[in-house]
XYZ file of C-alpha atoms in Angstrom:
557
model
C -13.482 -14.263 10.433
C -11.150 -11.536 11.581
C -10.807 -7.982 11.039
C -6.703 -7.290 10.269
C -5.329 -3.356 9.963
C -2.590 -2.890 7.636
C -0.349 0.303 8.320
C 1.358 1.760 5.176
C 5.131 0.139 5.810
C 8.758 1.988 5.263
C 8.976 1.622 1.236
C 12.197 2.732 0.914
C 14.959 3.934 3.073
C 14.039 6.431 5.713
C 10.990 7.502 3.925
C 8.506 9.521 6.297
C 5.041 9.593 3.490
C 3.980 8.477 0.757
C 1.247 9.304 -2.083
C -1.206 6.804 -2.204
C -1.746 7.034 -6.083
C -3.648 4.090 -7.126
C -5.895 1.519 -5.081
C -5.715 -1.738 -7.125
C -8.213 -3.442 -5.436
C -12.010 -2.126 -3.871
C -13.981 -3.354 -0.646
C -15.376 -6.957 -1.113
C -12.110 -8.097 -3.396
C -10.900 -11.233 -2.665
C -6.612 -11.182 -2.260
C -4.168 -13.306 -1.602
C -0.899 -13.146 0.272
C 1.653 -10.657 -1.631
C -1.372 -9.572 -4.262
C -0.324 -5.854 -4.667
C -3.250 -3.785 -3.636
C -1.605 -0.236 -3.802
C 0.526 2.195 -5.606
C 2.504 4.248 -3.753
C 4.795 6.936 -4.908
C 7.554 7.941 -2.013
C 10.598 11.156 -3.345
C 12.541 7.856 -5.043
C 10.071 5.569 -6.763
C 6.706 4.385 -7.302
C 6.388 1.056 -5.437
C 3.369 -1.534 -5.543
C 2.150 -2.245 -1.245
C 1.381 -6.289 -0.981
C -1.497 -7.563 1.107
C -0.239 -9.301 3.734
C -2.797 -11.953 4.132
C -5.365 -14.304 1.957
C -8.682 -12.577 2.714
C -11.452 -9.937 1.815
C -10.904 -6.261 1.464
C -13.157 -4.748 3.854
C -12.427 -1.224 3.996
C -9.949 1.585 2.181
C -8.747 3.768 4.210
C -6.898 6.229 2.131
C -8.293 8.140 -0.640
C -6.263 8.266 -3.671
C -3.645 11.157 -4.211
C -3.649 11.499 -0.398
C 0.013 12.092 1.480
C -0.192 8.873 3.819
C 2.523 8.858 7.255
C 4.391 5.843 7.052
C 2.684 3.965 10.627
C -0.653 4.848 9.234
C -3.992 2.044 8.774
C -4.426 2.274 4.933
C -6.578 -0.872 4.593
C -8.445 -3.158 6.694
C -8.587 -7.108 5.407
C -11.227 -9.909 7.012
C -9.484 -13.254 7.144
C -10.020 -16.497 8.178
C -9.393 -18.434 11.366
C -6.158 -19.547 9.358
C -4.399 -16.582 9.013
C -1.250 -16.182 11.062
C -1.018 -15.761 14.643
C 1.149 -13.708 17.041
C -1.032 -10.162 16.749
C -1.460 -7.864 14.395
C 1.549 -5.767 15.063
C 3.925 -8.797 14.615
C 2.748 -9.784 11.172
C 2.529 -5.634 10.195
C 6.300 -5.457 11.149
C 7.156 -8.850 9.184
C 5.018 -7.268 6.048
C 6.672 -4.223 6.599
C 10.002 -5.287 6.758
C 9.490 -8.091 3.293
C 7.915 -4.652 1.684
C 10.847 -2.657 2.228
C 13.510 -5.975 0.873
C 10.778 -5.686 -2.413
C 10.935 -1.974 -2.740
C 14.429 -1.780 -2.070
C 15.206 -4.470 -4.956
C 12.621 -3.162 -7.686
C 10.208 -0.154 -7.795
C 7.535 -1.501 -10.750
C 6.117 0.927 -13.272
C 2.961 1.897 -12.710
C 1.169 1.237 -16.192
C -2.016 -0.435 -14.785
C -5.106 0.589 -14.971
C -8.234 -0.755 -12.859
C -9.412 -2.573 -16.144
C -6.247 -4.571 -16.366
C -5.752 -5.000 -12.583
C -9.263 -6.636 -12.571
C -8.409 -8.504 -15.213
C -5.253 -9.868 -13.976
C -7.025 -10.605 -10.570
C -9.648 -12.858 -12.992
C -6.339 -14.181 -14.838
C -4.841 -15.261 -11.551
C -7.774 -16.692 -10.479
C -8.171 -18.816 -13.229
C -4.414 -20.068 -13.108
C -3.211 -22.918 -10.815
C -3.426 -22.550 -7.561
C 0.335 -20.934 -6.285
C 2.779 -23.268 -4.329
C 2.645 -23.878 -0.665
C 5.897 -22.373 -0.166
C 7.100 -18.758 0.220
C 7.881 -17.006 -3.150
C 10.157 -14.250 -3.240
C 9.656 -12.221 -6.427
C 9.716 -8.179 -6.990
C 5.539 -6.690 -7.882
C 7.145 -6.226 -11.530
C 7.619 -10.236 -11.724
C 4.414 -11.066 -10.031
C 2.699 -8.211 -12.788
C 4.216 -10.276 -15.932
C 3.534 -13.780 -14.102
C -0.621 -12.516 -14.095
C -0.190 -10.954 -17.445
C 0.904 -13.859 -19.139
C -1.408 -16.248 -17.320
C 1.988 -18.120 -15.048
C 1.874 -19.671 -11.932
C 4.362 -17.331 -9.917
C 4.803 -20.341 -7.395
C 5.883 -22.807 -10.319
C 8.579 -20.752 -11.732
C 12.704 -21.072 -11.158
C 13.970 -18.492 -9.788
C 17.715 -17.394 -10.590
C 18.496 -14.399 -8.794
C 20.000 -14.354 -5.059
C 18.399 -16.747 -2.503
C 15.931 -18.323 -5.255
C 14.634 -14.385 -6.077
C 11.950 -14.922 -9.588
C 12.971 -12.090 -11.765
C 11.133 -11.023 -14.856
C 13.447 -12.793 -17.373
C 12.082 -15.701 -15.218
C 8.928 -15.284 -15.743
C 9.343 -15.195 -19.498
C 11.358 -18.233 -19.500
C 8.884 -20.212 -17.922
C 6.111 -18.950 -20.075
C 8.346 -19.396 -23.297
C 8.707 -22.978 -21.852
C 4.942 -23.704 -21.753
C 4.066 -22.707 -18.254
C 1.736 -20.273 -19.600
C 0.543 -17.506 -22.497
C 3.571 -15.654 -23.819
C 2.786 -12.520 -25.480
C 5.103 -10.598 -27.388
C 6.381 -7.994 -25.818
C 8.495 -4.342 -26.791
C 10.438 -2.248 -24.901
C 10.085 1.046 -25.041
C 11.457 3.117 -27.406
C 15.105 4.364 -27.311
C 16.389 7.348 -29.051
C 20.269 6.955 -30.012
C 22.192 9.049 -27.743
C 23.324 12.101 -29.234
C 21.201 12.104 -32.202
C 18.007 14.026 -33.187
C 14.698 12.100 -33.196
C 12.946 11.822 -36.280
C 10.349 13.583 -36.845
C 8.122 11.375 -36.583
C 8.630 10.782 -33.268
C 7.678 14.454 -32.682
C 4.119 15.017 -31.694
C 2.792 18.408 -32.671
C -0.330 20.368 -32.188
C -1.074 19.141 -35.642
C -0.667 15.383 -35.887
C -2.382 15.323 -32.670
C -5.292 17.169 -33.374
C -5.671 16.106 -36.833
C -5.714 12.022 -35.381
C -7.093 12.755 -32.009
C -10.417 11.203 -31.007
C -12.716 11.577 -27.918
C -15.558 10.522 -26.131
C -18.808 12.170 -25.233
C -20.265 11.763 -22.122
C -23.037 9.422 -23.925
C -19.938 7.519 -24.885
C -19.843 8.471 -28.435
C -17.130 11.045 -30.225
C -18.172 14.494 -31.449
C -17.863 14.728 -35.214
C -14.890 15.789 -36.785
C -13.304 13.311 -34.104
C -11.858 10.047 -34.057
C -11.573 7.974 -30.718
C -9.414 5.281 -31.064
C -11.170 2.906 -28.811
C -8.261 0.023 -27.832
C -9.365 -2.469 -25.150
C -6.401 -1.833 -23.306
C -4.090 0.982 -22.999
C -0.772 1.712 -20.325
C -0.491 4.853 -18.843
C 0.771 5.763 -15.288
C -1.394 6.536 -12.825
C -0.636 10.347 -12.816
C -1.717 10.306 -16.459
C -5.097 8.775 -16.194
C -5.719 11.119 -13.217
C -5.522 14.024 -15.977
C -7.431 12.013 -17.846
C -9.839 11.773 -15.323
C -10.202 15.327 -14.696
C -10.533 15.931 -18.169
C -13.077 13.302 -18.990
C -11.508 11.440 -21.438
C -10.677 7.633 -21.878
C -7.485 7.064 -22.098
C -8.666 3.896 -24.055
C -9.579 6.819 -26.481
C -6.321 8.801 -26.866
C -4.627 8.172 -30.195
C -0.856 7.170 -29.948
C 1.822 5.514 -31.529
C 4.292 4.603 -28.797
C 4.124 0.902 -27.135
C 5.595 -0.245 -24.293
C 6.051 -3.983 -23.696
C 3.718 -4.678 -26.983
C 0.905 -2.614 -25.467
C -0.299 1.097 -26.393
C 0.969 3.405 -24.371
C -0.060 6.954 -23.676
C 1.518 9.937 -21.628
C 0.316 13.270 -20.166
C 0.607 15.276 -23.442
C -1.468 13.391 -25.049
C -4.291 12.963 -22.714
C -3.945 16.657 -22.725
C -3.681 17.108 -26.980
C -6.658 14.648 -27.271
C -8.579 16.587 -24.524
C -8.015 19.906 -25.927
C -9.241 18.180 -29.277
C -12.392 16.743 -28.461
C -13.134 20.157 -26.418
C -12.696 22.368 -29.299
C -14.996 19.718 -31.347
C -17.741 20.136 -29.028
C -17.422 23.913 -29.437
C -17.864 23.877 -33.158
C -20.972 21.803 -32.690
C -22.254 23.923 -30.290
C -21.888 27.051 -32.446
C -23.050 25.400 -35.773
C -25.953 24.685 -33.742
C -26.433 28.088 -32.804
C -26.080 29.277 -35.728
C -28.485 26.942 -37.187
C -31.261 28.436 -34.971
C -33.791 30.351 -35.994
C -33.699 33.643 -35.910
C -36.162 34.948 -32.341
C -35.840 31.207 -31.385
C -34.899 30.865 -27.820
C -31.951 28.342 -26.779
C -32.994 25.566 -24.747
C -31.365 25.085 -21.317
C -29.292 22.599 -22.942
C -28.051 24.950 -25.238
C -27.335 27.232 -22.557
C -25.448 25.370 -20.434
C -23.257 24.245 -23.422
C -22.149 27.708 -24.349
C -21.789 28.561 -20.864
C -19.828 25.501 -20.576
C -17.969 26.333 -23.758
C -17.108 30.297 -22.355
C -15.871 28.563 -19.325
C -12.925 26.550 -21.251
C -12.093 29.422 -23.121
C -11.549 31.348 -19.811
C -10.147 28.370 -17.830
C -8.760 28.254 -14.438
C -4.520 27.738 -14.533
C -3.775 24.410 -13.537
C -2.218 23.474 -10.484
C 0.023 20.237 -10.059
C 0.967 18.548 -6.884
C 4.730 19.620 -6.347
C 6.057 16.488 -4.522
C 7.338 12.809 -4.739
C 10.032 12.268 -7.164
C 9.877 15.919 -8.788
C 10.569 17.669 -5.471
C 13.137 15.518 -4.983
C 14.875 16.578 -8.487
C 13.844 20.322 -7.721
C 15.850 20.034 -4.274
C 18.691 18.266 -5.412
C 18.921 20.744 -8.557
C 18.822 23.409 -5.639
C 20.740 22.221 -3.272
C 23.410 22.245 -6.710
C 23.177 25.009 -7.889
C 23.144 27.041 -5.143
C 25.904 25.058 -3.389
C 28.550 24.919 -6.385
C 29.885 28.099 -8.171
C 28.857 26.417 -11.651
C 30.981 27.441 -14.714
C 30.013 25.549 -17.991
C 33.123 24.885 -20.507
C 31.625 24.572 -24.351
C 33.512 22.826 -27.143
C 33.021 20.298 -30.354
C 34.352 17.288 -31.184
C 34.477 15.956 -35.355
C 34.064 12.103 -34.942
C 33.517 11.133 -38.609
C 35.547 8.514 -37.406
C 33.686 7.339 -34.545
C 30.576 7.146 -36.637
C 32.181 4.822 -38.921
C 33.495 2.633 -36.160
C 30.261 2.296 -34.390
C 28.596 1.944 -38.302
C 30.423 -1.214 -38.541
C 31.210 -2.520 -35.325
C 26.917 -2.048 -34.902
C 26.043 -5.354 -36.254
C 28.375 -6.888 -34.803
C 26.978 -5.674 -31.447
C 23.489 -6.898 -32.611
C 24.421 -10.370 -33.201
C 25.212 -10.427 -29.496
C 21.720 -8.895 -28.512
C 23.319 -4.996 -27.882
C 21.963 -2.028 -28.943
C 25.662 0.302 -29.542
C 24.786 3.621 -29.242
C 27.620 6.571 -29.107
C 27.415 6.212 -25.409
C 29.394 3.768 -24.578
C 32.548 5.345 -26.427
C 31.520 8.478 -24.740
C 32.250 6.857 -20.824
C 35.182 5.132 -21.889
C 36.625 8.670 -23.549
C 35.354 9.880 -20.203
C 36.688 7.652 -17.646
C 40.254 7.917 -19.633
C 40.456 11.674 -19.143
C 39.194 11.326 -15.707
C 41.993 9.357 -14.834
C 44.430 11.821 -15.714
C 42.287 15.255 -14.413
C 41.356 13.672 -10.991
C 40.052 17.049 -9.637
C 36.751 16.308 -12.139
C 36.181 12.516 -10.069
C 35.972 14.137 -7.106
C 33.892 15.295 -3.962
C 34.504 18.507 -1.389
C 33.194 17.712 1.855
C 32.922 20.983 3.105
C 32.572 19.693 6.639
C 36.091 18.398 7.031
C 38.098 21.644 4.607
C 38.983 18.335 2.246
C 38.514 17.048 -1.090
C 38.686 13.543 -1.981
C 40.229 12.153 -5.488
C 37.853 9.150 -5.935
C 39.775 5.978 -7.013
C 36.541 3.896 -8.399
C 34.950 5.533 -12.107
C 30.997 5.126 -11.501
C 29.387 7.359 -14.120
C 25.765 8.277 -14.092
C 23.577 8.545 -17.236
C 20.906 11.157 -16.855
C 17.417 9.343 -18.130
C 14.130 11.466 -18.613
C 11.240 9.772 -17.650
C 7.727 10.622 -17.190
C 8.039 11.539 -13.827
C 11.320 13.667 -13.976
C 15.170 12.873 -14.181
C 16.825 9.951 -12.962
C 20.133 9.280 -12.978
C 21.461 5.037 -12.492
C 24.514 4.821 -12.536
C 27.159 2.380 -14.215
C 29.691 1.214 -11.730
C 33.350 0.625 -12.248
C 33.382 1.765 -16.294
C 37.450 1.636 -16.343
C 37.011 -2.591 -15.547
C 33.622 -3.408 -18.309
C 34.709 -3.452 -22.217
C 32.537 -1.382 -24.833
C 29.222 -3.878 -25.436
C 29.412 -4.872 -21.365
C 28.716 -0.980 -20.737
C 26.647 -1.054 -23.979
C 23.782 -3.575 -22.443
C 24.478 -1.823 -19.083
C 23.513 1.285 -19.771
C 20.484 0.049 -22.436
C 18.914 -2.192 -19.436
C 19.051 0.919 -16.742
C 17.996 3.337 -19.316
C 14.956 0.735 -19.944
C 14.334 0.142 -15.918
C 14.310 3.726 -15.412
C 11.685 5.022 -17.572
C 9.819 2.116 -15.998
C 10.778 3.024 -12.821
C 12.002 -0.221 -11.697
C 15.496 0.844 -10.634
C 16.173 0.319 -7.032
C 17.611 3.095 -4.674
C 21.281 1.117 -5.129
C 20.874 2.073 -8.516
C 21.032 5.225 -8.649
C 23.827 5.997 -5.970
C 27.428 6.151 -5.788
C 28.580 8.330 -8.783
C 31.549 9.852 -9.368
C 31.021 12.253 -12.710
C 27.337 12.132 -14.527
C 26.965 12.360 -18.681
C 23.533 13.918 -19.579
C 22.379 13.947 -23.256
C 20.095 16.777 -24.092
C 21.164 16.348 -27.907
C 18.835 13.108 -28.092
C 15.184 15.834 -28.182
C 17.294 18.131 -30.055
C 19.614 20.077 -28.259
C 23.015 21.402 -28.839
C 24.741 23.415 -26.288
C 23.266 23.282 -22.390
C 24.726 24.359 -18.974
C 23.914 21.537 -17.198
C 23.861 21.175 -13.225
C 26.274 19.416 -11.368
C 24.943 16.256 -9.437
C 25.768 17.423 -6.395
C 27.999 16.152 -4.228
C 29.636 15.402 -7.438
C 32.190 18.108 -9.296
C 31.664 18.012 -12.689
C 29.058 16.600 -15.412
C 29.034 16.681 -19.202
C 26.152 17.190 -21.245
C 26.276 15.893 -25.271
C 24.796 17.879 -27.824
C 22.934 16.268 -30.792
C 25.328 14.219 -33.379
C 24.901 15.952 -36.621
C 26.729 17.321 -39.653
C 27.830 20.525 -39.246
C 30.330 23.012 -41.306
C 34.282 22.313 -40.254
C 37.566 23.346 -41.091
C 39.408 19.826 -42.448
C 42.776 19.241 -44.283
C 41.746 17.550 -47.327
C 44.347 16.275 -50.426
C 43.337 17.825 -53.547
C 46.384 16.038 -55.456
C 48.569 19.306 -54.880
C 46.279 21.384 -57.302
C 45.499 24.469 -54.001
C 48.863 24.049 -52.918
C 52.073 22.313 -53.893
C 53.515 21.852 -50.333
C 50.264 19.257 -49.354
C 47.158 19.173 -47.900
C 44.649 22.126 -47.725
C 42.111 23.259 -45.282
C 38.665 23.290 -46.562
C 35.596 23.856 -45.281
C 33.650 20.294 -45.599
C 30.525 18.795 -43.925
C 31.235 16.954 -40.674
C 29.602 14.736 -38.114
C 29.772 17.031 -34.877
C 29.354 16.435 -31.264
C 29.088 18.665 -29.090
C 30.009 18.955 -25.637
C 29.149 21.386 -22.114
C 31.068 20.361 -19.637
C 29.950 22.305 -16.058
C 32.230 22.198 -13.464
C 32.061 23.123 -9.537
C 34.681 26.119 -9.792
C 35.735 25.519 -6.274
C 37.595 22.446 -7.136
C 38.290 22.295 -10.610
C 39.802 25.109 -12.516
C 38.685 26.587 -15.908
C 41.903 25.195 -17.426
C 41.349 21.897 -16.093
C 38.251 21.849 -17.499
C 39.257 22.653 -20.910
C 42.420 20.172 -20.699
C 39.733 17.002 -19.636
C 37.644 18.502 -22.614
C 40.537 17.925 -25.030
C 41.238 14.608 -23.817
C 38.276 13.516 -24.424
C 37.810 15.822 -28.278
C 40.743 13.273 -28.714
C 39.636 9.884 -27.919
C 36.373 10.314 -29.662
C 37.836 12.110 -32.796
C 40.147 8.946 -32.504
C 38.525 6.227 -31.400
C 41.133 3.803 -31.975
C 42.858 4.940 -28.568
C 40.098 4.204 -26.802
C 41.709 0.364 -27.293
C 44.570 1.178 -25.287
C 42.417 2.229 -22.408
C-alpha cells in the first residue's frame, strides 16, 4: 500500500480558493476512481472534487467551511500496488486538469447530506461492478446513476465525445438498468405573476406546523417534528441547522425537489425559533409549577439561564464570500461604474394573456412550460434591433462603444445562494417554445447550480422579474459591462383607461373611454446614462408596450 496526496485542483477558470463546504466521505472509506469526496464552493459555483484513485481515505486535511488555496493537500488516499504510476504530481495534474473539464461542463447542486452520501456509497457498492473503461460523466450524472441504483459504466452516453448526461441516466434506468424513482423539479413560479399564497411561508404557518427535536431526540410539546428519512438541503443550510441543533430531517416543508423534501435556510431558522420558544414555555410552566420556597435544581437553572441567553442573543454573523461576494462586487462594480437612470412604464396585454391562455396547451403537448417570458425576449430583442445603443458595451479603455450584432439576453434567476444570471443566446434566430424550454431548463439548472461558467456569459441586455415574489416597480442594476436591463413587475389586473363600445348610448360619434379592469405589466427599464439617452429609453419602452399589447406582431419578427 501507498500513501497518495491530493491537492485541491483549479475548479473553474482562474480560481485562486475555494470553501471546502462538505466532506462526503471520512478516514477509513473505501472510494473509487471519480467517487466525489468533496464539495467545494469557488465565487461561480459549487462543484463536487473526485478522488483520483480506487483506495482508502486515510486522512482529511481540510476542515469544513475552511478557505482552501488551490495547490493545497486536502486529502491523503492509501492505494494499492495497482494504482497508476509516473509520481504523484503527474496523476494530481491529470486529476486536476479532468476536474476542471467536469467543473467547467456542470457545477452539481449540493443537496446531499452525509446520510444519503453513505447511502449512495452502500447503493454503489451493491450495484455491478463499473466498466473497465474510462467514463466521462459530470458529479450530477454520477449522483442520479447512485441514486437510482445504475451502473454509470453501463450507460450510453449522448453528449460530445460519449459524455453520460443526466437524461442518460434516466433513460437507462427507465430501460431496466436500474430503480427509477419518480422524480420533480423544482417549483417554478410563472414569470410576472404573484405566487399564491400558499406558497408564502409566514411566521404563522411555520410556527403553527413546525416541529423539533430535543436533545434526547424527542420534540417539546406543543411541537411537531416531522421526522422524514431523508430530506435535501444544501450544505450551507444544514450548517445552520447544525448550529442551531435541529434535524433538518425534522423541519416541516412543503417544497420538493426531484421527488424528495426539500428544505432551505428560512426554515431551518422558523423551525428553530419554534422549537426554542417551546422549550421556553416548558421551562416557565415548570417554574411556575414549583412550590413556593422550593429551590430550582441545577437543571432548572441552567435552562432559564439558557432560556435568558436566546432572548438576549448574539447577532449573527455570515461568511461574506463565494458566490455572494461575487454578486456584491459585480452589483458594485455597476453601480458605481454606470450613471444608472431607471425609465418606469405599463403595458395592458389582455391580449397577450389570451394568446398565451390558448396557445398554453398547445405548448404542453410538446413538453413546454409557456410562461410570459418568452414573448417578453422576443418583444425585447425586436426593439433592440431598432435602439442599438441599449445592445451595447462602452469600453472605456479604448473612448468606444460597440453596437453588438448577436441578441444574447440574460434571465436573472434567484437561487439559494444569490442571483444568477444564464443567458439565452441568439433569441432573434429560436421561435417562441425553442426559447420557452430554453429558458425553463436554465432557470431549473440554476437554482440547482448546475450551470457551467459558459452559461452564464456573453450577454448583451438582461430581463429580471421581481414581479414573480410580488413586486411591481424596481430600479434594477445594470449587468455591467452591459447598458441596459429591464425588470417586469407582477402581471395583474389593475384600473385602465380603455375605449369600450357601449352601442353609441355615452356618445354618438363611437367608442368611449372607460375606466375597466386590465391585465397590467409593468416595466423598469435602467439604463447606463452614458450611452443611452432618457428618450431612447422611453422610445425602446414603447416598442416593446407595443409588441406585447399586440402580440400578433411579434409574428413578423
Amino acid at each position: 500500500m501507498a500513501t497518495k496526496e491530493f491537492k485541491l485542483p483549479d475548479v473553474g477558470e482562474g480560481v485562486a480558493e475555494g470553501e471546502l463546504v462538505n466532506w462526503l466521505v471520512s478516514p477509513g472509506d473505501t472510494v473509487t476512481e471519480d467517487q466525489p469526496v468533496a464539495e467545494v464552493e469557488t465565487d461561480k459555483a459549487l462543484v463536487e472534487v473526485p478522488s483520483p484513485y480506487d483506495g482508502t481515505v486515510k486522512e482529511l486535511l481540510a476542515e469544513e467551511g475552511e478557505m482552501v488555496p488551490v495547490g493545497d493537500v486536502i486529502i491523503t488516499f492509501e492505494v494499492g500496488e495497482e494504482a497508476p504510476e509516473g509520481g504523484s504530481e503527474e496523476a494530481e495534474a491529470g486529476t486536476e486538469a479532468e476536474a476542471e473539464a467536469e467543473s467547467e461542463s456542470e457545477a452539481a447542486p449540493a443537496e446531499e447530506s452525509a446520510e444519503s452520501a453513505e447511502s449512495a456509497e452502500s447503493a454503489e457498492s451493491a450495484a455491478p461492478a463499473p466498466g473497465s473503461g474510462r467514463v466521462f460523466a459530470p458529479p450530477s450524472a454520477r449522483r442520479l446513476a447512485r441514486e437510482l441504483g445504475v451502473d454509470i459504466g453501463a450507460v450510453q452516453g449522448s453528449g460530445q465525445s460519449g459524455r453520460i448526461t443526466e437524461a442518460d441516466v434516466r433513460e437507462h434506468a427507465e430501460s431496466g438498468g436500474g430503480e427509477a424513482s419518480e422524480s420533480a423539479g423544482p417549483k417554478d413560479v410563472e414569470v410576472g405573476t404573484r405566487p399564491s399564497a400558499t406558497t408564502k411561508r409566514g411566521e404563522e404557518s411555520a410556527s403553527a406546523a413546525a416541529g423539533g427535536a430535543e436533545e434526547g431526540g424527542a420534540a417539546p410539546s406543543g411541537v411537531e417534528a416531522a421526522g422524514r428519512d431523508r430530506t435535501l438541503a444544501a450544505p450551507a443550510t444544514r450548517r445552520v441547522a447544525e448550529e442551531e441543533g435541529v434535524d433538518v430531517d425534522d423541519v416541516p416543508t412543503d417544497e420538493l425537489r426531484e421527488g424528495e423534501a426539500f428544505v432551505d435556510e428560512a426554515q431551518v431558522r422558523q423551525y428553530a425559533d419554534a422549537v426554542k420558544r417551546a422549550k421556553a414555555a416548558e421551562a416557565e410552566a415548570a417554574t411556575e409549577a414549583e412550590p413556593s420556597g422550593a429551590e430550582p435544581s441545577a437543571a432548572e437553572s441552567g435552562a432559564e439561564s439558557g432560556a435568558a441567553a436566546e432572548s438576549g442573543a448574539e447577532p449573527e454573523t455570515i461568511p461574506y464570500r463565494g458566490v455572494r461576494r461575487t454578486i456584491g462586487e459585480q452589483m458594485q462594480q455597476s453601480k458605481y461604474t454606470a450613471p444608472h437612470v431607471t425609465h418606469h412604464d405599463t403595458a395592458t396585454i389582455d391580449d397577450l394573456v389570451e394568446t398565451r391562455t390558448e396557445l398554453k396547451e398547445r405548448a404542453a403537448e410538446r413538453d413546454v412550460k409557456l410562461t410570459y417570458l418568452p414573448f417578453v425576449l422576443k418583444a425585447v430583442v425586436a426593439a433592440l434591433k431598432e435602439h442599438r445603443h441599449l445592445n451595447s458595451e462602452l469600453r472605456e479603455d479604448d473612448d468606444e462603444i460597440v453596437l453588438k450584432s448577436e441578441y444574447n439576453v440574460g434571465i436573472a434567476v434567484a437561487t439559494d445562494a444569490g442571483l444568477m444570471v444564464p443567458v439565452v443566446d441568439d433569441v432573434d434566430q429560436k421561435g417562441l417554445l425553442e426559447i420557452a424550454a430554453e429558458v425553463n431548463d436554465l432557470a431549473s439548472r440554476a437554482r440547482d447550480r448546475s450551470l457551467s461558467r459558459e452559461e452564464m456569459q456573453g450577454g448583451t441586455f438582461t430581463v429580471t422579474n421581481f414581479g414573480a415574489v410580488g413586486g411591481e416597480y424596481a430600479t434594477p442594476i445594470i449587468n455591467y459591462p452591459e447598458t441596459a436591463i429591464l425588470g417586469l413587475g407582477a402581471i395583474e389586473k389593475r384600473p385602465a383607461v380603455k375605449e369600450v363600445d357601449d352601442g353609441g348610448f355615452m356618445d354618438d360619434d363611437g367608442p368611449s373611454e372607460q375606466v375597466v379592469p386590465a391585465h397590467t405589466l409593468p416595466l423598469s427599464l435602467s439604463i447606463d446614462h452614458r450611452v443611452v439617452d432618457g428618450a431612447d429609453a422611453a422610445r425602446f419602452t414603447n416598442r416593446v408596450i407595443e409588441l406585447l399589447e399586440n402580440p400578433q406582431l411579434l409574428l413578423l419578427e
